[in-house]
Amino acid sequence: MSRRPGFLVYGLLTAFLLGSAFPLYWSFVIGSVTRQRAIQSPPPLVPGGHFFENAARVFDRIDFWSALLNSVIISGISAASVVLFSTLAGYSFAKLRFRGANAGMVFVVATLAVPTQLALVPMLKQFSNLGLTGTHAAVILPWVVTAFGVFFMRQYLVDAIPDELIDAARVDGASMIRTFWTVAIPAARPAMAILGLFTFMQVWTDFMWPLIVLQGSDVQTLQTALDALKVAPGQGQSDMALVQAGTILATVPLLLLFIATGRHLVSGIMQGAVKG
């Protein structure tokens, strides 16, 4: 006899939901009031009536649509690259037998412990020598493949593809690449969807590396473009209402993406849980 979740479970889920949604609500509240009201104490707790006015000011201050297009291009290409190469590497570590496979996987996992900030200066120097600073490629190339993506896909594919299925494909004369495309890719689609969505979100919200490598360039992502809203012209003070209005505008595409793909995301998570 199955037990239904009790009051405590629903209470914890509700608290988690409210805690997760509060930052977005707070950004909207601050983005819908005037600059003076945003810095007053006590702070506003309910939305004001100036959001569209602040949004119009955002469009006047920065080239929002160009930055949005750059973010879509960079995030889309980066997510596709991570999914492709992580799936290739994950399949190799999970199902192919070669010397050094275990040591290679340990090395990949070990790189997750290295802080990303340690690589910023060497990468900037290298991209500067190659003449790539200030370009889309400078932001995309560090995301060609990630250690987490390789580890994630390897763990999924270990149980998702029976060894007998791969052996059958080889007996039928399928090459290694054809086996990957006809056997591994269909089985890995749920995990690929999850990895692609998470990578897209991570690249979309990345701020530090684009700020460094795109400094002084006409190519700007949404995050670096919004950085220009921090100080009002001629006032030397942060315009928090303008910043938060821009933050909400930059978050809307992500919300629409998750709404459109939410069913596939949940389906992929559930399939991965069942396979585990």
mmCIF file of N, CA and C in Angstrom, residues 102-207:
data_model
loop_
_atom_site.group_PDB
_atom_site.id
_atom_site.type_symbol
_atom_site.label_atom_id
_atom_site.label_comp_id
_atom_site.label_asym_id
_atom_site.label_seq_id
_atom_site.Cartn_x
_atom_site.Cartn_y
_atom_site.Cartn_z
ATOM 1 N N ASN A 102 40.335 4.138 -17.577
ATOM 2 C CA ASN A 102 40.033 4.480 -16.185
ATOM 3 C C ASN A 102 40.858 5.672 -15.712
ATOM 4 N N ALA A 103 42.150 5.674 -16.058
ATOM 5 C CA ALA A 103 43.010 6.796 -15.660
ATOM 6 C C ALA A 103 42.544 8.086 -16.320
ATOM 7 N N GLY A 104 42.113 7.989 -17.575
ATOM 8 C CA GLY A 104 41.615 9.177 -18.260
ATOM 9 C C GLY A 104 40.357 9.722 -17.621
ATOM 10 N N MET A 105 39.460 8.813 -17.205
ATOM 11 C CA MET A 105 38.227 9.255 -16.556
ATOM 12 C C MET A 105 38.512 9.884 -15.209
ATOM 13 N N VAL A 106 39.464 9.316 -14.475
ATOM 14 C CA VAL A 106 39.860 9.909 -13.190
ATOM 15 C C VAL A 106 40.423 11.308 -13.398
ATOM 16 N N PHE A 107 41.217 11.479 -14.452
ATOM 17 C CA PHE A 107 41.781 12.800 -14.744
ATOM 18 C C PHE A 107 40.690 13.804 -15.085
ATOM 19 N N VAL A 108 39.711 13.361 -15.877
ATOM 20 C CA VAL A 108 38.599 14.254 -16.237
ATOM 21 C C VAL A 108 37.845 14.700 -14.993
ATOM 22 N N VAL A 109 37.544 13.756 -14.100
ATOM 23 C CA VAL A 109 36.820 14.093 -12.870
ATOM 24 C C VAL A 109 37.669 14.998 -11.980
ATOM 25 N N ALA A 110 38.986 14.758 -11.949
ATOM 26 C CA ALA A 110 39.873 15.569 -11.105
ATOM 27 C C ALA A 110 39.890 17.028 -11.540
ATOM 28 N N THR A 111 39.717 17.276 -12.840
ATOM 29 C CA THR A 111 39.720 18.666 -13.308
ATOM 30 C C THR A 111 38.530 19.458 -12.779
ATOM 31 N N LEU A 112 37.481 18.759 -12.327
ATOM 32 C CA LEU A 112 36.327 19.457 -11.762
ATOM 33 C C LEU A 112 36.692 20.167 -10.466
ATOM 34 N N ALA A 113 37.770 19.714 -9.814
ATOM 35 C CA ALA A 113 38.185 20.327 -8.556
ATOM 36 C C ALA A 113 39.049 21.565 -8.760
ATOM 37 N N VAL A 114 39.425 21.851 -10.005
ATOM 38 C CA VAL A 114 40.271 23.014 -10.296
ATOM 39 C C VAL A 114 39.384 24.243 -10.481
ATOM 40 N N PRO A 115 39.580 25.296 -9.686
ATOM 41 C CA PRO A 115 38.755 26.503 -9.844
ATOM 42 C C PRO A 115 38.903 27.106 -11.239
ATOM 43 N N THR A 116 37.779 27.473 -11.819
ATOM 44 C CA THR A 116 37.795 28.052 -13.164
ATOM 45 C C THR A 116 38.602 29.340 -13.213
ATOM 46 N N GLN A 117 38.617 30.084 -12.114
ATOM 47 C CA GLN A 117 39.302 31.370 -12.093
ATOM 48 C C GLN A 117 40.803 31.248 -12.355
ATOM 49 N N LEU A 118 41.383 30.069 -12.060
ATOM 50 C CA LEU A 118 42.812 29.889 -12.271
ATOM 51 C C LEU A 118 43.181 29.932 -13.748
ATOM 52 N N ALA A 119 42.234 29.632 -14.614
ATOM 53 C CA ALA A 119 42.519 29.571 -16.046
ATOM 54 C C ALA A 119 42.223 30.883 -16.765
ATOM 55 N N LEU A 120 41.664 31.876 -16.078
ATOM 56 C CA LEU A 120 41.239 33.096 -16.771
ATOM 57 C C LEU A 120 42.416 33.849 -17.384
ATOM 58 N N VAL A 121 43.461 34.072 -16.600
ATOM 59 C CA VAL A 121 44.606 34.840 -17.111
ATOM 60 C C VAL A 121 45.332 34.093 -18.232
ATOM 61 N N PRO A 122 45.661 32.787 -18.065
ATOM 62 C CA PRO A 122 46.289 32.084 -19.192
ATOM 63 C C PRO A 122 45.424 32.074 -20.458
ATOM 64 N N MET A 123 44.117 31.873 -20.299
ATOM 65 C CA MET A 123 43.251 31.864 -21.478
ATOM 66 C C MET A 123 43.214 33.233 -22.140
ATOM 67 N N LEU A 124 43.147 34.286 -21.344
ATOM 68 C CA LEU A 124 43.121 35.630 -21.914
ATOM 69 C C LEU A 124 44.395 35.916 -22.689
ATOM 70 N N LYS A 125 45.531 35.504 -22.139
ATOM 71 C CA LYS A 125 46.806 35.721 -22.832
ATOM 72 C C LYS A 125 46.858 34.933 -24.131
ATOM 73 N N GLN A 126 46.371 33.695 -24.097
ATOM 74 C CA GLN A 126 46.395 32.856 -25.294
ATOM 75 C C GLN A 126 45.476 33.402 -26.371
ATOM 76 N N PHE A 127 44.271 33.797 -25.995
ATOM 77 C CA PHE A 127 43.340 34.346 -26.983
ATOM 78 C C PHE A 127 43.831 35.682 -27.526
ATOM 79 N N SER A 128 44.511 36.450 -26.678
ATOM 80 C CA SER A 128 45.078 37.712 -27.148
ATOM 81 C C SER A 128 46.170 37.462 -28.184
ATOM 82 N N ASN A 129 47.005 36.448 -27.944
ATOM 83 C CA ASN A 129 48.054 36.115 -28.913
ATOM 84 C C ASN A 129 47.465 35.628 -30.231
ATOM 85 N N LEU A 130 46.320 34.978 -30.155
ATOM 86 C CA LEU A 130 45.669 34.478 -31.368
ATOM 87 C C LEU A 130 44.799 35.530 -32.046
ATOM 88 N N GLY A 131 44.651 36.695 -31.417
ATOM 89 C CA GLY A 131 43.833 37.754 -31.989
ATOM 90 C C GLY A 131 42.347 37.483 -31.928
ATOM 91 N N LEU A 132 41.909 36.721 -30.932
ATOM 92 C CA LEU A 132 40.503 36.350 -30.826
ATOM 93 C C LEU A 132 39.734 37.153 -29.780
ATOM 94 N N THR A 133 40.407 37.980 -29.016
ATOM 95 C CA THR A 133 39.694 38.748 -27.997
ATOM 96 C C THR A 133 38.686 39.686 -28.666
ATOM 97 N N GLY A 134 37.541 39.820 -28.026
ATOM 98 C CA GLY A 134 36.501 40.679 -28.567
ATOM 99 C C GLY A 134 35.666 40.020 -29.643
ATOM 100 N N THR A 135 35.740 38.680 -29.774
ATOM 101 C CA THR A 135 34.983 37.970 -30.801
ATOM 102 C C THR A 135 34.083 36.913 -30.152
ATOM 103 N N HIS A 136 33.131 36.420 -30.931
ATOM 104 C CA HIS A 136 32.274 35.345 -30.440
ATOM 105 C C HIS A 136 33.079 34.097 -30.096
ATOM 106 N N ALA A 137 34.108 33.823 -30.920
ATOM 107 C CA ALA A 137 34.903 32.614 -30.716
ATOM 108 C C ALA A 137 35.588 32.601 -29.360
ATOM 109 N N ALA A 138 35.974 33.776 -28.867
ATOM 110 C CA ALA A 138 36.664 33.845 -27.578
ATOM 111 C C ALA A 138 35.776 33.375 -26.442
ATOM 112 N N VAL A 139 34.467 33.563 -26.574
ATOM 113 C CA VAL A 139 33.544 33.125 -25.535
ATOM 114 C C VAL A 139 33.121 31.676 -25.756
ATOM 115 N N ILE A 140 33.057 31.245 -27.020
ATOM 116 C CA ILE A 140 32.563 29.904 -27.333
ATOM 117 C C ILE A 140 33.623 28.833 -27.082
ATOM 118 N N LEU A 141 34.867 29.085 -27.463
ATOM 119 C CA LEU A 141 35.892 28.046 -27.428
ATOM 120 C C LEU A 141 36.098 27.411 -26.055
ATOM 121 N N PRO A 142 36.083 28.163 -24.942
ATOM 122 C CA PRO A 142 36.237 27.489 -23.646
ATOM 123 C C PRO A 142 35.100 26.530 -23.321
ATOM 124 N N TRP A 143 33.998 26.596 -24.075
ATOM 125 C CA TRP A 143 32.843 25.737 -23.824
ATOM 126 C C TRP A 143 32.715 24.616 -24.853
ATOM 127 N N VAL A 144 33.756 24.351 -25.622
ATOM 128 C CA VAL A 144 33.664 23.307 -26.637
ATOM 129 C C VAL A 144 33.309 21.965 -25.998
ATOM 130 N N VAL A 145 33.919 21.656 -24.871
ATOM 131 C CA VAL A 145 33.614 20.444 -24.121
ATOM 132 C C VAL A 145 33.912 20.725 -22.655
ATOM 133 N N THR A 146 33.137 20.112 -21.765
ATOM 134 C CA THR A 146 33.331 20.324 -20.331
ATOM 135 C C THR A 146 33.540 18.992 -19.634
ATOM 136 N N ALA A 147 34.299 19.028 -18.545
ATOM 137 C CA ALA A 147 34.547 17.815 -17.771
ATOM 138 C C ALA A 147 33.249 17.272 -17.180
ATOM 139 N N PHE A 148 32.396 18.168 -16.716
ATOM 140 C CA PHE A 148 31.123 17.716 -16.165
ATOM 141 C C PHE A 148 30.281 17.028 -17.228
ATOM 142 N N GLY A 149 30.278 17.584 -18.437
ATOM 143 C CA GLY A 149 29.504 16.978 -19.514
ATOM 144 C C GLY A 149 29.976 15.574 -19.838
ATOM 145 N N VAL A 150 31.298 15.384 -19.892
ATOM 146 C CA VAL A 150 31.849 14.056 -20.171
ATOM 147 C C VAL A 150 31.469 13.081 -19.061
ATOM 148 N N PHE A 151 31.635 13.513 -17.812
ATOM 149 C CA PHE A 151 31.304 12.653 -16.678
ATOM 150 C C PHE A 151 29.812 12.313 -16.656
ATOM 151 N N PHE A 152 28.981 13.307 -16.911
ATOM 152 C CA PHE A 152 27.537 13.112 -16.889
ATOM 153 C C PHE A 152 27.097 12.109 -17.949
ATOM 154 N N MET A 153 27.602 12.279 -19.168
ATOM 155 C CA MET A 153 27.197 11.386 -20.249
ATOM 156 C C MET A 153 27.767 9.987 -20.051
ATOM 157 N N ARG A 154 28.951 9.891 -19.506
ATOM 158 C CA ARG A 154 29.534 8.571 -19.254
ATOM 159 C C ARG A 154 28.691 7.801 -18.242
ATOM 160 N N GLN A 155 28.304 8.475 -17.164
ATOM 161 C CA GLN A 155 27.515 7.806 -16.140
ATOM 162 C C GLN A 155 26.147 7.380 -16.663
ATOM 163 N N TYR A 156 25.590 8.162 -17.556
ATOM 164 C CA TYR A 156 24.286 7.811 -18.112
ATOM 165 C C TYR A 156 24.390 6.643 -19.085
ATOM 166 N N LEU A 157 25.394 6.675 -19.959
ATOM 167 C CA LEU A 157 25.489 5.682 -21.015
ATOM 168 C C LEU A 157 25.959 4.322 -20.520
ATOM 169 N N VAL A 158 26.579 4.252 -19.359
ATOM 170 C CA VAL A 158 27.025 2.973 -18.821
ATOM 171 C C VAL A 158 25.864 1.998 -18.709
ATOM 172 N N ASP A 159 24.718 2.458 -18.217
ATOM 173 C CA ASP A 159 23.557 1.596 -18.032
ATOM 174 C C ASP A 159 22.507 1.752 -19.124
ATOM 175 N N ALA A 160 22.586 2.838 -19.888
ATOM 176 C CA ALA A 160 21.541 3.095 -20.879
ATOM 177 C C ALA A 160 21.665 2.198 -22.102
ATOM 178 N N ILE A 161 22.886 1.755 -22.423
ATOM 179 C CA ILE A 161 23.100 0.949 -23.627
ATOM 180 C C ILE A 161 23.626 -0.422 -23.221
ATOM 181 N N PRO A 162 22.873 -1.473 -23.467
ATOM 182 C CA PRO A 162 23.381 -2.830 -23.189
ATOM 183 C C PRO A 162 24.562 -3.157 -24.107
ATOM 184 N N ASP A 163 25.554 -3.829 -23.560
ATOM 185 C CA ASP A 163 26.704 -4.219 -24.369
ATOM 186 C C ASP A 163 26.283 -5.138 -25.519
ATOM 187 N N GLU A 164 25.244 -5.947 -25.287
ATOM 188 C CA GLU A 164 24.781 -6.864 -26.329
ATOM 189 C C GLU A 164 24.268 -6.111 -27.556
ATOM 190 N N LEU A 165 23.697 -4.925 -27.339
ATOM 191 C CA LEU A 165 23.191 -4.140 -28.461
ATOM 192 C C LEU A 165 24.342 -3.637 -29.326
ATOM 193 N N ILE A 166 25.414 -3.220 -28.690
ATOM 194 C CA ILE A 166 26.590 -2.761 -29.435
ATOM 195 C C ILE A 166 27.233 -3.930 -30.182
ATOM 196 N N ASP A 167 27.315 -5.092 -29.524
ATOM 197 C CA ASP A 167 27.890 -6.275 -30.182
ATOM 198 C C ASP A 167 27.051 -6.682 -31.387
ATOM 199 N N ALA A 168 25.731 -6.572 -31.265
ATOM 200 C CA ALA A 168 24.861 -6.924 -32.383
ATOM 201 C C ALA A 168 25.072 -5.984 -33.560
ATOM 202 N N ALA A 169 25.268 -4.700 -33.261
ATOM 203 C CA ALA A 169 25.512 -3.735 -34.337
ATOM 204 C C ALA A 169 26.825 -4.035 -35.046
ATOM 205 N N ARG A 170 27.819 -4.430 -34.291
ATOM 206 C CA ARG A 170 29.110 -4.760 -34.905
ATOM 207 C C ARG A 170 29.016 -6.025 -35.745
ATOM 208 N N VAL A 171 28.251 -7.003 -35.265
ATOM 209 C CA VAL A 171 28.068 -8.234 -36.032
ATOM 210 C C VAL A 171 27.375 -7.940 -37.362
ATOM 211 N N ASP A 172 26.467 -6.972 -37.355
ATOM 212 C CA ASP A 172 25.767 -6.582 -38.582
ATOM 213 C C ASP A 172 26.648 -5.764 -39.518
ATOM 214 N N GLY A 173 27.877 -5.479 -39.111
ATOM 215 C CA GLY A 173 28.810 -4.771 -39.975
ATOM 216 C C GLY A 173 28.856 -3.272 -39.788
ATOM 217 N N ALA A 174 28.217 -2.760 -38.743
ATOM 218 C CA ALA A 174 28.223 -1.309 -38.494
ATOM 219 C C ALA A 174 29.595 -0.863 -38.007
ATOM 220 N N SER A 175 30.072 0.231 -38.538
ATOM 221 C CA SER A 175 31.345 0.786 -38.083
ATOM 222 C C SER A 175 31.172 1.417 -36.708
ATOM 223 N N MET A 176 32.282 1.831 -36.117
ATOM 224 C CA MET A 176 32.220 2.428 -34.796
ATOM 225 C C MET A 176 31.399 3.721 -34.810
ATOM 226 N N ILE A 177 31.601 4.545 -35.832
ATOM 227 C CA ILE A 177 30.864 5.808 -35.926
ATOM 228 C C ILE A 177 29.382 5.546 -36.167
ATOM 229 N N ARG A 178 29.078 4.574 -37.037
ATOM 230 C CA ARG A 178 27.668 4.285 -37.308
ATOM 231 C C ARG A 178 26.996 3.701 -36.061
ATOM 232 N N THR A 179 27.710 2.892 -35.316
ATOM 233 C CA THR A 179 27.149 2.364 -34.069
ATOM 234 C C THR A 179 26.838 3.502 -33.101
ATOM 235 N N PHE A 180 27.725 4.478 -33.060
ATOM 236 C CA PHE A 180 27.497 5.617 -32.179
ATOM 237 C C PHE A 180 26.245 6.386 -32.594
ATOM 238 N N TRP A 181 26.078 6.646 -33.892
ATOM 239 C CA TRP A 181 24.952 7.457 -34.357
ATOM 240 C C TRP A 181 23.629 6.709 -34.311
ATOM 241 N N THR A 182 23.651 5.407 -34.531
ATOM 242 C CA THR A 182 22.397 4.649 -34.606
ATOM 243 C C THR A 182 22.011 3.972 -33.299
ATOM 244 N N VAL A 183 22.977 3.762 -32.403
ATOM 245 C CA VAL A 183 22.693 3.092 -31.138
ATOM 246 C C VAL A 183 22.830 4.037 -29.953
ATOM 247 N N ALA A 184 23.966 4.724 -29.870
ATOM 248 C CA ALA A 184 24.234 5.559 -28.692
ATOM 249 C C ALA A 184 23.383 6.822 -28.676
ATOM 250 N N ILE A 185 23.290 7.501 -29.811
ATOM 251 C CA ILE A 185 22.567 8.779 -29.843
ATOM 252 C C ILE A 185 21.094 8.614 -29.462
ATOM 253 N N PRO A 186 20.346 7.658 -30.043
ATOM 254 C CA PRO A 186 18.944 7.507 -29.610
ATOM 255 C C PRO A 186 18.804 7.198 -28.129
ATOM 256 N N ALA A 187 19.708 6.392 -27.585
ATOM 257 C CA ALA A 187 19.619 6.047 -26.158
ATOM 258 C C ALA A 187 19.995 7.218 -25.272
ATOM 259 N N ALA A 188 20.844 8.113 -25.780
ATOM 260 C CA ALA A 188 21.364 9.210 -24.958
ATOM 261 C C ALA A 188 20.543 10.484 -25.063
ATOM 262 N N ARG A 189 19.483 10.494 -25.860
ATOM 263 C CA ARG A 189 18.736 11.739 -26.085
ATOM 264 C C ARG A 189 18.215 12.391 -24.805
ATOM 265 N N PRO A 190 17.645 11.650 -23.856
ATOM 266 C CA PRO A 190 17.190 12.317 -22.621
ATOM 267 C C PRO A 190 18.320 13.033 -21.881
ATOM 268 N N ALA A 191 19.458 12.362 -21.745
ATOM 269 C CA ALA A 191 20.593 12.984 -21.062
ATOM 270 C C ALA A 191 21.164 14.136 -21.875
ATOM 271 N N MET A 192 21.165 14.004 -23.186
ATOM 272 C CA MET A 192 21.652 15.091 -24.045
ATOM 273 C C MET A 192 20.774 16.324 -23.898
ATOM 274 N N ALA A 193 19.459 16.118 -23.783
ATOM 275 C CA ALA A 193 18.548 17.254 -23.614
ATOM 276 C C ALA A 193 18.821 17.972 -22.292
ATOM 277 N N ILE A 194 19.010 17.217 -21.231
ATOM 278 C CA ILE A 194 19.288 17.822 -19.933
ATOM 279 C C ILE A 194 20.603 18.580 -19.975
ATOM 280 N N LEU A 195 21.651 17.947 -20.496
ATOM 281 C CA LEU A 195 22.961 18.587 -20.566
ATOM 282 C C LEU A 195 22.919 19.837 -21.429
ATOM 283 N N GLY A 196 22.194 19.771 -22.548
ATOM 284 C CA GLY A 196 22.091 20.939 -23.416
ATOM 285 C C GLY A 196 21.398 22.104 -22.732
ATOM 286 N N LEU A 197 20.312 21.838 -22.022
ATOM 287 C CA LEU A 197 19.586 22.903 -21.327
ATOM 288 C C LEU A 197 20.428 23.525 -20.219
ATOM 289 N N PHE A 198 21.066 22.698 -19.428
ATOM 290 C CA PHE A 198 21.885 23.209 -18.342
ATOM 291 C C PHE A 198 23.085 23.995 -18.861
ATOM 292 N N THR A 199 23.686 23.503 -19.943
ATOM 293 C CA THR A 199 24.827 24.223 -20.515
ATOM 294 C C THR A 199 24.391 25.555 -21.101
ATOM 295 N N PHE A 200 23.268 25.556 -21.807
ATOM 296 C CA PHE A 200 22.743 26.805 -22.370
ATOM 297 C C PHE A 200 22.508 27.826 -21.261
ATOM 298 N N MET A 201 21.906 27.388 -20.160
ATOM 299 C CA MET A 201 21.654 28.298 -19.053
ATOM 300 C C MET A 201 22.951 28.793 -18.431
ATOM 301 N N GLN A 202 23.937 27.912 -18.287
ATOM 302 C CA GLN A 202 25.200 28.293 -17.670
ATOM 303 C C GLN A 202 25.955 29.306 -18.524
ATOM 304 N N VAL A 203 25.982 29.073 -19.834
ATOM 305 C CA VAL A 203 26.659 30.018 -20.732
ATOM 306 C C VAL A 203 25.890 31.336 -20.787
ATOM 307 N N TRP A 204 24.573 31.259 -20.799
ATOM 308 C CA TRP A 204 23.742 32.470 -20.865
ATOM 309 C C TRP A 204 24.002 33.385 -19.673
ATOM 310 N N THR A 205 24.165 32.806 -18.497
ATOM 311 C CA THR A 205 24.332 33.601 -17.279
ATOM 312 C C THR A 205 25.797 33.885 -16.944
ATOM 313 N N ASP A 206 26.730 33.357 -17.733
ATOM 314 C CA ASP A 206 28.149 33.586 -17.458
ATOM 315 C C ASP A 206 28.474 35.070 -17.617
ATOM 316 N N PHE A 207 29.208 35.584 -16.659
ATOM 317 C CA PHE A 207 29.504 37.022 -16.671
ATOM 318 C C PHE A 207 31.002 37.318 -16.667
#
